[in-house]
Amino acid sequence: MFKKYFLTFFFAVIMFPAISQNCDYMYTSVKTPSGIIITGKISQTIYDGPAIPVISMISQEGEILWQIEDTMINLGFIGIAYYDDLHVYLRVVKNSYESATQIWKLSLLDGEIIWKSQLFPTDNDEISSIQNYNETHFLFYYGIVDNNGGTIAGYRIFLMDKSDSSVTQIHEYTGSLTTFKPILDKNKNLLIGYRLPGNSDNFAYIRKLNGLNFNSIIWDKSFNYNGWNQASLNDIDAMIIDKFNNLYALGSGDMFKINVNNGTEIWKIASFLSETRITDYKFFDNFLYISSAHIYVGATVTQFRVSKINLTNGTRLWTSYEANMTPVGAEIPSSTGDHEATHSFDLDCQGNVFATGYYGSANYGPGAWGIMKISSQTGQKMSDLTVTNNPLTLNLFSSGRAAHVFNDEPIFIGNLQYSSDDSARVFIKTDNDLSEINSKIYHCFIDSDNDSIADWDEDINGVNFLSDDDTDNDGQPNYLDNDDDGDGIPTILEDANGDGNPLNDFSDPLQPTLPDYLNPAITLSVDEKDMAFMIYPNPTKDLLKLHSSGYETFTAKIFTIGGVEVLNCSENCNSLDLSHFASGMYFIKVSNGEYSLTKKIIKE
């Protein structure tokens, strides 16, 4: 199933010399022509706390093209604000408790940090960002700190120079706000969705500012209707601009399409996203796809919810109300364990949806990592898979964070829990039908016993706790035991099919679901007679001779009893010189491309 499992493991180990055994936890990603940019953090646990920023660029195969780690501690959040052909600009929140936003400029080629802006005392990690204004400047804005009952004390807008991050303030609004959602239209005018504090009948406004003079208001109006079952923007959760410069405003479960020139309503949808928040959106042909997740504990979303909307008339073609994940493993012990949520999605050439997120959420936290394919025609689930380390259980703090489609091939990136309080970024590639996981790449590979099986894959009983797994009852847990079944053969060598992956070898017909490395009855990959092979003399003082009557070419590797490779012969392997080896027991592994043979040898 995992076709690239160990090749990519080996690559990940090579590419992470600075990280050692620290794993990065993913925040956001974006697909670029050069690859996928990913932001995240290195911290002690999966819970919020002091952390080191990590920014990576990976290929569509999961290969790490470059990665940087910054020495900054107390990271609150890091996201991709904007990218072009040469650079990526990041929005970094210095501290999740005493928020301060900083903008970073990085080279898209190698990740070099070109500059970091000054710190701006932002209200929280949502009300600050940059948007491209012209070739030389960004529009940078943030909410003024207030911390008074969830309100902000207004907002400031700057022009930020792309060359050196210098800023010029161009607009300021002072006054309490509970909502501040800005977006630039195609003509460089700024649209601001806002809401004033007040009673429950207070509603939201949208204001258009002149892009050449941001103190000049072009129009300012509300979209509130008091009639029963009428769409109203009582608040504004998100604003989207399409390529034709139309505005889509979403809030309080309703949606409006608005003419940005004069603020007139084109169409509206009532009760569209009740009790949910927008997580992702895509335009495709003349349709808008929007995904959403439940906004609070007890909210009603219990599926991977995506909606498809006709942009001309606002007709909702479908919402994936029946797109429920197929449960895997034990039920999560939570009164809200049926919640499901889409974090991200992408579309194939037919408009089918590939979504990723979680299901079985425990209170506010995620649950199991789910991926799903949804039909573009009906909104029905076509297939789904759960990403987990053990098919008998759920990883309770696992969640998909990004879905990207390249040439109709979906990939998914997220965080997979591998112990009771740790989680790591993982890359998943599947086929278009989601029939199986073709590759599963841990970009952080922790292998405490050097047996080429990641620690989190040695959680045999599937309870997200490693110390209680001791298959051979020798008092040493599997993740620290490089001979997990106690048969005298290191786990790394129990590889009957010779693909470098001990996880997919099942040689015992009496126990077809038990891999060889956990089965003490399996001690050698194949018999010497079956392979028509002889290895002699054994023991030997110097030369070890290898002879095959059925195969002209073969390779040979010799390992210590701890599984460390000490000899690798790829051609002319009929005689191996062991005279320089220390006396003791070794293992030799001979492969002919079809079979592999593992045998104990003694060097006198």
Coordinates of C-alpha atoms in Angstrom, one line a residue:
M1 CA 0.0 0.0 0.0
F2 CA 2.7 2.5 1.0
K3 CA 4.7 2.4 -2.2
K4 CA 7.2 5.1 -1.3
Y5 CA 7.3 4.6 2.4
F6 CA 10.9 3.9 3.2
L7 CA 12.5 5.8 0.4
T8 CA 10.8 8.9 1.6
F9 CA 11.6 8.1 5.2
F10 CA 15.3 7.9 4.3
F11 CA 15.1 11.2 2.4
A12 CA 13.3 12.9 5.3
V13 CA 16.1 11.8 7.7
I14 CA 18.7 13.3 5.4
M15 CA 16.9 16.6 5.0
F16 CA 16.3 17.2 8.7
P17 CA 19.7 17.4 10.3
A18 CA 18.9 20.5 12.2
I19 CA 15.6 19.3 13.6
S20 CA 16.9 16.2 15.2
Q21 CA 13.8 14.7 16.8
N22 CA 11.7 17.8 16.8
C23 CA 8.6 17.6 14.6
D24 CA 6.9 20.5 12.9
Y25 CA 3.1 21.0 13.3
M26 CA 1.4 22.5 10.3
Y27 CA -0.6 25.7 10.1
T28 CA -1.3 26.7 6.5
S29 CA -0.2 26.0 2.9
V30 CA -0.6 27.3 -0.6
K31 CA 0.0 25.7 -4.0
T32 CA 2.4 27.7 -6.2
P33 CA 3.9 26.9 -9.6
S34 CA 7.2 26.1 -7.8
G35 CA 5.7 23.7 -5.2
I36 CA 3.7 23.9 -2.0
I37 CA 4.6 26.4 0.7
I38 CA 3.8 25.2 4.2
T39 CA 4.0 27.1 7.5
G40 CA 4.1 25.6 10.9
K41 CA 5.9 25.4 14.2
I42 CA 8.1 23.3 16.4
S43 CA 6.9 23.0 19.9
Q44 CA 7.0 20.6 22.8
T45 CA 3.4 19.4 22.5
I46 CA 0.5 19.6 20.1
Y47 CA -1.1 22.2 22.4
D48 CA -0.6 25.9 22.1
G49 CA 2.6 27.3 23.7
P50 CA 6.1 28.6 22.9
A51 CA 7.2 27.5 19.5
I52 CA 9.7 28.0 16.7
P53 CA 8.5 29.0 13.2
V54 CA 9.0 26.5 10.4
I55 CA 8.5 27.3 6.7
S56 CA 8.9 24.7 4.0
M57 CA 8.7 24.3 0.3
I58 CA 7.8 20.8 -0.9
S59 CA 7.2 19.3 -4.3
Q60 CA 4.0 17.6 -5.3
E61 CA 5.7 14.3 -4.5
G62 CA 6.4 15.5 -0.9
E63 CA 10.1 16.1 -1.4
I64 CA 11.4 18.9 0.7
L65 CA 12.9 21.5 -1.6
W66 CA 13.9 23.9 1.2
Q67 CA 13.1 24.5 4.8
I68 CA 14.0 27.1 7.3
E69 CA 13.6 27.3 11.1
D70 CA 13.7 30.7 12.8
T71 CA 15.0 31.1 16.3
M72 CA 12.0 33.2 17.4
I73 CA 10.1 31.7 20.3
N74 CA 6.5 32.3 21.5
L75 CA 5.0 32.0 18.1
G76 CA 1.3 32.5 18.0
F77 CA 0.6 31.8 14.3
I78 CA 2.2 32.0 10.9
G79 CA 0.4 32.1 7.6
I80 CA 1.0 32.8 3.9
A81 CA -0.2 36.4 3.2
Y82 CA 0.9 36.6 -0.5
Y83 CA 3.3 35.2 -3.0
D84 CA 4.6 36.0 -6.5
D85 CA 7.0 34.4 -8.9
L86 CA 10.1 35.3 -6.8
H87 CA 9.0 35.8 -3.2
V88 CA 6.6 34.7 -0.5
Y89 CA 5.3 37.1 2.2
L90 CA 4.3 35.7 5.6
R91 CA 2.1 37.1 8.4
V92 CA 3.6 36.1 11.7
V93 CA 1.9 36.5 15.1
K94 CA 4.6 36.8 17.7
N95 CA 2.6 35.7 20.7
S96 CA -0.9 34.3 21.0
Y97 CA -1.5 36.1 24.4
E98 CA 0.2 39.5 23.7
S99 CA -0.4 39.7 20.0
A100 CA 2.0 41.5 17.7
T101 CA 2.1 41.0 14.0
Q102 CA 5.2 40.9 11.8
I103 CA 5.5 40.5 8.0
W104 CA 8.4 38.4 6.6
K105 CA 9.7 38.4 3.0
L106 CA 11.3 35.2 1.8
S107 CA 12.9 34.0 -1.4
L108 CA 10.7 31.5 -3.1
L109 CA 13.8 29.9 -4.6
D110 CA 15.6 28.9 -1.4
G111 CA 13.7 30.3 1.6
E112 CA 16.2 33.0 2.5
I113 CA 14.7 35.6 4.8
I114 CA 15.1 39.0 3.0
W115 CA 13.5 41.2 5.6
K116 CA 11.3 41.2 8.7
S117 CA 9.1 44.2 9.3
Q118 CA 8.7 46.1 12.5
L119 CA 6.2 44.7 15.1
F120 CA 2.6 45.9 15.0
P121 CA 0.5 45.6 18.2
T122 CA -2.4 43.8 16.6
D123 CA -5.6 42.9 18.4
N124 CA -5.5 39.1 17.5
D125 CA -4.2 36.7 14.9
E126 CA -7.1 37.3 12.5
I127 CA -7.4 41.1 12.2
S128 CA -4.1 41.8 10.4
S129 CA -2.8 41.0 6.9
I130 CA -1.4 42.3 3.7
Q131 CA -2.9 42.5 0.2
N132 CA -1.1 43.3 -3.0
Y133 CA -1.7 46.9 -4.0
N134 CA 0.7 47.5 -6.9
E135 CA 4.2 46.5 -8.1
T136 CA 6.0 48.3 -5.3
H137 CA 3.6 48.2 -2.3
F138 CA 1.2 46.2 -0.2
L139 CA -1.8 47.4 1.6
F140 CA -1.2 46.4 5.3
Y141 CA -3.9 46.7 7.9
Y142 CA -4.6 45.7 11.5
G143 CA -7.1 46.1 14.3
I144 CA -6.1 48.4 17.1
V145 CA -5.8 46.6 20.5
D146 CA -8.7 47.1 22.9
N147 CA -9.3 43.8 24.7
N148 CA -12.6 45.1 26.0
G149 CA -15.3 42.4 25.7
G150 CA -14.2 41.1 22.3
T151 CA -14.2 44.5 20.6
I152 CA -11.3 46.3 18.9
A153 CA -10.7 50.1 19.1
G154 CA -10.7 50.7 15.4
Y155 CA -8.2 49.9 12.6
R156 CA -5.1 51.3 10.9
I157 CA -4.2 51.0 7.2
F158 CA -0.6 51.4 5.8
L159 CA 1.2 51.2 2.5
M160 CA 4.1 48.8 3.0
D161 CA 7.1 49.0 0.7
K162 CA 8.0 45.6 -0.8
S163 CA 11.7 46.4 -1.0
D164 CA 12.4 47.2 2.7
S165 CA 9.0 46.9 4.6
S166 CA 8.9 50.6 5.4
V167 CA 5.3 51.8 6.0
T168 CA 3.3 54.9 5.5
Q169 CA 0.0 55.3 7.4
I170 CA -2.8 56.3 5.0
H171 CA -6.0 55.8 7.1
E172 CA -7.2 55.3 10.6
Y173 CA -10.6 54.7 12.2
T174 CA -11.0 55.0 15.9
G175 CA -14.1 53.6 17.6
S176 CA -15.2 50.3 19.0
L177 CA -15.9 47.5 16.5
T178 CA -16.8 43.9 16.9
T179 CA -16.0 42.9 13.3
F180 CA -13.3 44.2 10.8
K181 CA -13.1 42.3 7.5
P182 CA -11.2 44.2 4.7
I183 CA -10.6 43.2 1.1
L184 CA -9.2 45.0 -2.0
D185 CA -11.3 44.9 -5.2
K186 CA -9.8 44.7 -8.7
N187 CA -9.6 48.5 -9.0
K188 CA -7.5 48.9 -5.7
N189 CA -10.5 50.2 -3.8
L190 CA -10.8 48.9 -0.2
L191 CA -14.0 47.2 1.0
I192 CA -14.4 46.9 4.7
G193 CA -17.0 44.8 6.4
Y194 CA -17.6 46.0 10.0
R195 CA -20.0 45.8 12.9
L196 CA -20.5 48.2 15.7
P197 CA -21.0 46.9 19.3
G198 CA -24.6 47.0 20.5
N199 CA -27.7 45.0 21.2
S200 CA -28.6 41.8 19.4
D201 CA -30.6 43.6 16.7
N202 CA -27.5 45.6 15.7
F203 CA -26.3 44.6 12.2
A204 CA -23.2 44.9 9.9
Y205 CA -22.1 47.4 7.3
I206 CA -19.9 47.3 4.2
R207 CA -17.9 50.4 3.4
K208 CA -16.0 51.2 0.2
L209 CA -13.0 53.4 0.5
N210 CA -11.4 55.2 -2.5
G211 CA -8.1 53.3 -3.4
L212 CA -6.3 56.6 -4.2
N213 CA -7.6 58.5 -1.1
F214 CA -8.5 56.0 1.7
N215 CA -10.2 58.8 3.7
S216 CA -12.8 59.2 1.0
I217 CA -15.9 56.9 1.4
I218 CA -17.5 55.9 -1.9
W219 CA -20.5 54.1 -0.3
D220 CA -21.4 52.7 3.1
K221 CA -24.5 50.6 3.6
S222 CA -26.0 47.7 5.5
F223 CA -27.7 44.6 4.1
N224 CA -30.3 44.0 6.9
Y225 CA -33.8 42.8 6.3
N226 CA -36.2 42.3 9.1
G227 CA -38.7 40.1 7.3
W228 CA -39.2 36.5 8.3
N229 CA -36.8 34.1 6.7
Q230 CA -35.1 36.9 4.8
A231 CA -31.3 37.0 4.2
S232 CA -29.5 39.5 6.3
L233 CA -25.9 40.4 7.1
N234 CA -26.2 40.6 10.9
D235 CA -22.5 40.1 10.9
I236 CA -19.8 39.5 8.3
D237 CA -17.7 36.4 8.5
A238 CA -16.0 36.5 5.1
M239 CA -15.8 38.6 1.9
I240 CA -14.7 37.3 -1.5
I241 CA -13.9 39.1 -4.8
D242 CA -14.2 37.2 -8.1
K243 CA -12.3 37.9 -11.3
F244 CA -15.2 40.1 -12.5
N245 CA -14.9 42.3 -9.5
N246 CA -18.1 41.1 -7.9
L247 CA -18.3 41.0 -4.1
Y248 CA -19.6 38.0 -2.1
A249 CA -20.3 38.7 1.6
L250 CA -21.1 36.0 4.0
G251 CA -22.3 36.3 7.6
S252 CA -24.8 35.0 10.1
G253 CA -25.5 32.1 7.9
D254 CA -26.6 34.2 4.8
M255 CA -24.8 35.2 1.6
F256 CA -25.0 38.2 -0.7
K257 CA -23.6 39.0 -4.1
I258 CA -23.0 42.8 -4.3
N259 CA -22.1 45.2 -7.1
V260 CA -18.9 46.8 -5.8
N261 CA -19.5 50.0 -7.9
N262 CA -22.6 51.1 -6.0
G263 CA -23.2 48.5 -3.3
T264 CA -26.5 47.2 -4.8
E265 CA -27.6 43.7 -4.1
I266 CA -27.5 41.3 -7.1
W267 CA -28.8 38.2 -5.3
K268 CA -28.9 36.7 -1.8
I269 CA -29.3 33.3 -0.1
A270 CA -30.9 32.9 3.3
S271 CA -29.9 30.3 5.9
F272 CA -27.0 29.3 3.9
L273 CA -24.3 28.6 6.5
S274 CA -26.1 28.6 9.8
E275 CA -23.9 28.0 12.9
T276 CA -20.8 27.6 10.7
R277 CA -17.7 29.4 9.6
I278 CA -16.1 29.5 6.1
T279 CA -12.9 27.4 5.8
D280 CA -12.1 27.4 2.1
Y281 CA -13.5 28.4 -1.3
K282 CA -12.8 27.9 -5.0
F283 CA -14.2 29.3 -8.3
F284 CA -14.8 26.8 -11.1
D285 CA -16.5 27.7 -14.4
N286 CA -19.5 29.8 -13.3
F287 CA -19.7 28.2 -9.9
L288 CA -18.5 29.0 -6.4
Y289 CA -17.6 26.2 -4.1
I290 CA -17.5 27.0 -0.3
S291 CA -16.6 24.7 2.6
S292 CA -17.6 25.3 6.2
A293 CA -17.1 23.9 9.7
H294 CA -19.1 24.2 12.9
I295 CA -18.4 27.4 14.8
Y296 CA -18.9 26.2 18.3
V297 CA -19.5 23.1 20.4
G298 CA -23.0 21.8 19.9
A299 CA -23.4 23.4 16.4
T300 CA -25.2 21.3 13.9
V301 CA -22.5 20.5 11.2
T302 CA -22.0 16.7 11.2
Q303 CA -20.6 16.2 7.8
F304 CA -17.9 17.3 5.4
R305 CA -19.9 20.3 4.3
V306 CA -19.3 21.9 0.9
S307 CA -21.8 23.9 -1.2
K308 CA -21.9 24.6 -4.9
I309 CA -23.5 27.9 -6.0
N310 CA -24.4 29.2 -9.4
L311 CA -22.8 32.7 -9.7
T312 CA -25.3 34.1 -12.1
N313 CA -28.5 33.7 -10.1
G314 CA -27.4 32.5 -6.6
T315 CA -29.0 29.1 -7.0
R316 CA -27.5 26.6 -4.6
L317 CA -27.1 23.4 -6.7
W318 CA -26.3 21.3 -3.7
T319 CA -24.8 21.1 -0.2
S320 CA -23.1 17.9 0.9
Y321 CA -25.4 17.2 3.8
E322 CA -24.9 13.4 3.5
A323 CA -21.1 13.5 3.1
N324 CA -20.3 11.7 6.4
M325 CA -17.0 10.0 7.1
T326 CA -17.0 6.2 7.4
P327 CA -15.9 5.7 11.1
V328 CA -12.7 3.9 11.8
G329 CA -11.6 2.6 15.1
A330 CA -13.0 3.2 18.6
E331 CA -15.5 6.0 19.2
I332 CA -14.0 9.2 20.5
P333 CA -15.2 9.7 24.2
S334 CA -16.9 13.0 23.8
S335 CA -20.5 14.2 23.9
T336 CA -19.8 16.1 20.6
G337 CA -18.0 13.2 18.9
D338 CA -20.1 13.2 15.8
H339 CA -18.9 16.6 14.5
E340 CA -17.1 16.7 11.1
A341 CA -15.4 19.6 9.5
T342 CA -13.7 20.5 6.2
H343 CA -10.6 22.5 6.6
S344 CA -9.5 22.6 3.0
F345 CA -10.5 21.3 -0.5
D346 CA -9.4 21.4 -4.1
L347 CA -11.1 20.4 -7.4
D348 CA -10.2 18.1 -10.2
C349 CA -10.8 18.9 -13.9
Q350 CA -14.4 17.8 -13.6
G351 CA -15.1 19.9 -10.6
N352 CA -15.2 17.0 -8.2
V353 CA -14.2 18.0 -4.6
F354 CA -11.3 16.5 -2.7
A355 CA -11.8 17.6 0.9
T356 CA -9.7 17.1 4.0
G357 CA -10.4 17.9 7.7
Y358 CA -11.5 15.8 10.7
Y359 CA -14.4 13.9 12.1
G360 CA -15.4 12.7 15.6
S361 CA -14.2 16.0 17.1
A362 CA -13.6 16.2 20.9
N363 CA -15.0 19.5 22.0
Y364 CA -13.1 22.3 20.3
G365 CA -10.3 20.0 19.2
P366 CA -10.0 17.9 16.1
G367 CA -10.6 14.1 16.0
A368 CA -9.6 11.7 13.3
W369 CA -8.0 12.9 10.0
G370 CA -10.5 12.3 7.2
I371 CA -10.2 12.8 3.4
M372 CA -13.1 12.6 1.0
K373 CA -14.1 12.8 -2.6
I374 CA -17.5 14.6 -3.3
S375 CA -19.3 14.5 -6.7
S376 CA -19.5 17.8 -8.6
Q377 CA -22.9 16.8 -10.0
T378 CA -24.7 15.6 -6.9
G379 CA -22.8 16.7 -3.8
Q380 CA -22.8 13.1 -2.6
K381 CA -19.8 11.4 -1.1
M382 CA -18.0 9.2 -3.7
S383 CA -15.3 7.7 -1.4
D384 CA -13.4 8.5 1.8
L385 CA -10.3 7.4 3.8
T386 CA -9.1 7.9 7.3
V387 CA -5.4 8.7 7.8
T388 CA -4.2 6.9 10.9
N389 CA -1.2 5.1 12.3
N390 CA -3.2 2.1 13.3
P391 CA -6.4 0.9 11.6
L392 CA -7.8 -0.3 14.9
T393 CA -8.0 3.2 16.5
L394 CA -8.3 6.9 15.9
N395 CA -5.5 9.4 16.4
L396 CA -7.5 11.8 18.6
F397 CA -5.6 15.0 17.7
S398 CA -5.1 14.3 14.0
S399 CA -6.5 16.6 11.3
G400 CA -6.1 17.3 7.6
R401 CA -5.0 20.9 7.0
A402 CA -4.6 21.2 3.2
A403 CA -5.9 19.5 0.0
H404 CA -4.2 20.2 -3.4
V405 CA -4.9 18.6 -6.8
F406 CA -2.1 18.3 -9.4
N407 CA -3.2 16.9 -12.8
D408 CA -6.2 15.3 -11.3
E409 CA -4.1 13.6 -8.6
P410 CA -5.0 14.7 -5.0
I411 CA -2.5 15.2 -2.2
F412 CA -3.3 16.0 1.4
I413 CA -1.2 17.5 4.1
G414 CA -2.0 17.5 7.8
N415 CA -1.0 16.7 11.3
L416 CA -1.0 13.1 12.5
Q417 CA -0.9 12.3 16.2
Y418 CA 1.8 9.7 17.1
S419 CA 1.8 9.7 20.9
S420 CA -0.3 11.0 23.7
D421 CA 0.9 14.6 23.4
D422 CA 2.7 14.9 20.1
S423 CA 1.7 15.4 16.5
A424 CA 3.7 15.8 13.2
R425 CA 3.2 17.0 9.7
V426 CA 2.5 14.2 7.2
F427 CA 2.2 14.2 3.4
I428 CA -0.4 11.9 1.9
K429 CA -0.9 11.0 -1.8
T430 CA -3.7 8.9 -3.2
D431 CA -5.3 8.0 -6.5
N432 CA -8.2 9.9 -7.9
D433 CA -10.7 7.5 -6.6
L434 CA -9.3 7.5 -3.0
S435 CA -9.1 3.8 -3.1
E436 CA -5.9 3.7 -1.1
I437 CA -3.0 5.8 0.2
N438 CA -0.2 5.5 -2.3
S439 CA 2.4 7.3 -0.3
K440 CA 2.6 8.5 3.3
I441 CA 5.6 10.6 4.1
Y442 CA 6.4 11.7 7.6
H443 CA 8.5 14.8 7.3
C444 CA 9.8 14.2 10.8
F445 CA 11.0 10.6 11.2
I446 CA 11.6 9.5 14.8
D447 CA 13.0 6.0 15.0
S448 CA 14.4 5.5 18.5
D449 CA 15.6 1.9 18.0
N450 CA 16.9 2.3 14.4
D451 CA 14.8 -0.5 13.0
S452 CA 13.5 1.6 10.1
I453 CA 10.0 1.7 11.6
A454 CA 8.8 5.0 12.9
D455 CA 8.1 5.1 16.6
W456 CA 4.4 6.0 16.0
D457 CA 4.0 2.9 13.7
E458 CA 5.1 0.7 16.7
D459 CA 2.0 1.6 18.6
I460 CA 0.8 -2.0 18.2
N461 CA -2.3 -1.8 20.4
G462 CA -3.3 1.5 19.0
V463 CA -3.9 3.6 22.1
N464 CA -1.5 6.4 21.2
F465 CA 0.9 5.3 24.0
L466 CA 4.2 3.6 23.1
S467 CA 5.5 2.3 26.4
D468 CA 2.9 -0.4 26.7
D469 CA 3.7 -2.2 23.4
D470 CA 6.1 -5.1 24.1
T471 CA 5.4 -7.9 21.6
D472 CA 8.1 -10.3 22.6
N473 CA 7.7 -9.6 26.4
D474 CA 11.3 -8.9 27.0
G475 CA 10.6 -5.9 29.1
Q476 CA 11.6 -3.4 26.4
P477 CA 8.9 -1.6 24.5
N478 CA 8.8 -2.1 20.7
Y479 CA 9.8 1.4 19.9
L480 CA 13.1 0.9 21.8
D481 CA 13.6 -2.7 20.7
N482 CA 15.2 -3.3 17.2
D483 CA 14.1 -7.0 17.4
D484 CA 10.4 -6.6 18.2
D485 CA 9.5 -10.2 18.0
G486 CA 12.5 -11.6 19.7
D487 CA 13.5 -14.1 16.9
G488 CA 17.1 -12.9 16.8
I489 CA 16.6 -11.1 13.4
P490 CA 16.6 -7.3 13.6
T491 CA 13.3 -5.8 12.4
I492 CA 15.0 -4.0 9.5
L493 CA 16.0 -7.3 8.0
E494 CA 12.6 -9.0 8.2
D495 CA 11.7 -7.9 4.7
A496 CA 10.6 -10.9 2.7
N497 CA 9.7 -9.0 -0.5
G498 CA 12.8 -6.9 -0.4
D499 CA 11.2 -3.5 -0.8
G500 CA 12.9 -2.0 2.2
N501 CA 9.7 -2.0 4.2
P502 CA 9.2 -4.5 7.0
L503 CA 5.6 -3.3 7.5
N504 CA 4.2 -5.1 4.5
D505 CA 5.7 -8.6 4.8
F506 CA 3.2 -11.3 5.8
S507 CA 4.8 -14.7 5.2
D508 CA 2.9 -16.9 7.7
P509 CA -0.2 -18.4 6.2
L510 CA -1.5 -19.2 9.7
Q511 CA -1.3 -15.5 10.7
P512 CA -1.8 -13.6 7.4
T513 CA -2.5 -10.3 9.1
L514 CA 0.6 -10.4 11.4
P515 CA 3.7 -8.8 9.8
D516 CA 6.9 -10.8 10.0
Y517 CA 8.7 -8.4 12.3
L518 CA 6.1 -9.1 15.0
N519 CA 6.0 -12.9 14.3
P520 CA 8.7 -14.9 16.1
A521 CA 7.9 -17.9 13.9
I522 CA 9.3 -16.1 10.9
T523 CA 13.1 -16.1 11.2
L524 CA 14.4 -15.9 7.6
S525 CA 13.0 -14.3 4.5
V526 CA 13.3 -17.4 2.3
D527 CA 15.1 -20.7 2.5
E528 CA 18.5 -21.0 0.8
K529 CA 17.3 -24.0 -1.2
D530 CA 14.3 -22.1 -2.4
M531 CA 16.6 -19.5 -3.7
A532 CA 19.1 -22.1 -5.0
F533 CA 21.8 -20.3 -3.0
M534 CA 24.8 -21.2 -0.9
I535 CA 26.8 -19.1 1.6
Y536 CA 30.1 -20.6 2.9
P537 CA 32.2 -21.1 4.9
N538 CA 30.2 -20.1 7.9
P539 CA 31.9 -19.4 10.3
T540 CA 34.7 -17.7 8.3
K541 CA 37.9 -16.0 9.1
D542 CA 38.3 -13.9 6.0
L543 CA 36.5 -14.7 2.7
L544 CA 32.8 -15.4 2.5
K545 CA 31.7 -17.1 -0.7
L546 CA 28.3 -16.7 -2.3
H547 CA 27.0 -19.0 -5.0
S548 CA 23.7 -19.2 -6.9
S549 CA 22.8 -22.0 -9.3
G550 CA 19.7 -20.2 -10.6
Y551 CA 20.6 -16.5 -10.8
E552 CA 23.6 -14.8 -12.4
T553 CA 23.4 -11.5 -10.7
F554 CA 22.6 -10.6 -7.1
T555 CA 23.4 -8.0 -4.4
A556 CA 24.6 -8.6 -0.9
K557 CA 24.5 -6.5 2.3
I558 CA 26.0 -7.2 5.7
F559 CA 24.6 -5.8 8.9
T560 CA 25.6 -5.9 12.5
I561 CA 23.3 -7.5 15.0
G562 CA 21.9 -4.0 15.7
G563 CA 20.9 -3.6 12.1
V564 CA 23.8 -1.2 11.1
E565 CA 24.9 -1.8 7.5
V566 CA 28.7 -2.4 7.3
L567 CA 29.0 -3.8 3.7
N568 CA 27.1 -3.2 0.5
C569 CA 28.0 -5.1 -2.7
S570 CA 26.0 -4.3 -5.9
E571 CA 28.0 -6.4 -8.4
N572 CA 30.5 -9.2 -8.6
C573 CA 29.4 -10.4 -5.1
N574 CA 30.6 -14.0 -5.3
S575 CA 33.4 -13.4 -2.8
L576 CA 33.3 -10.9 0.1
D577 CA 36.4 -10.0 2.2
L578 CA 35.5 -9.9 5.9
S579 CA 39.1 -10.0 7.2
H580 CA 38.8 -6.5 8.6
F581 CA 35.6 -7.2 10.5
A582 CA 35.6 -7.6 14.2
S583 CA 34.8 -11.1 15.5
G584 CA 31.2 -11.8 16.2
M585 CA 27.8 -12.4 14.7
Y586 CA 26.5 -10.6 11.6
F587 CA 23.6 -10.8 9.2
I588 CA 23.9 -11.1 5.4
K589 CA 21.1 -10.2 3.2
V590 CA 21.2 -11.4 -0.5
S591 CA 18.7 -10.2 -3.1
N592 CA 18.2 -11.2 -6.7
G593 CA 15.4 -8.8 -7.6
E594 CA 12.7 -11.3 -6.9
Y595 CA 13.6 -12.8 -3.6
S596 CA 15.8 -11.9 -0.6
L597 CA 17.6 -14.2 1.8
T598 CA 18.7 -13.2 5.3
K599 CA 21.1 -15.4 7.1
K600 CA 23.3 -15.3 10.3
I601 CA 27.0 -15.5 9.7
I602 CA 29.9 -15.7 12.2
K603 CA 33.2 -13.9 11.7
E604 CA 35.9 -15.7 13.7

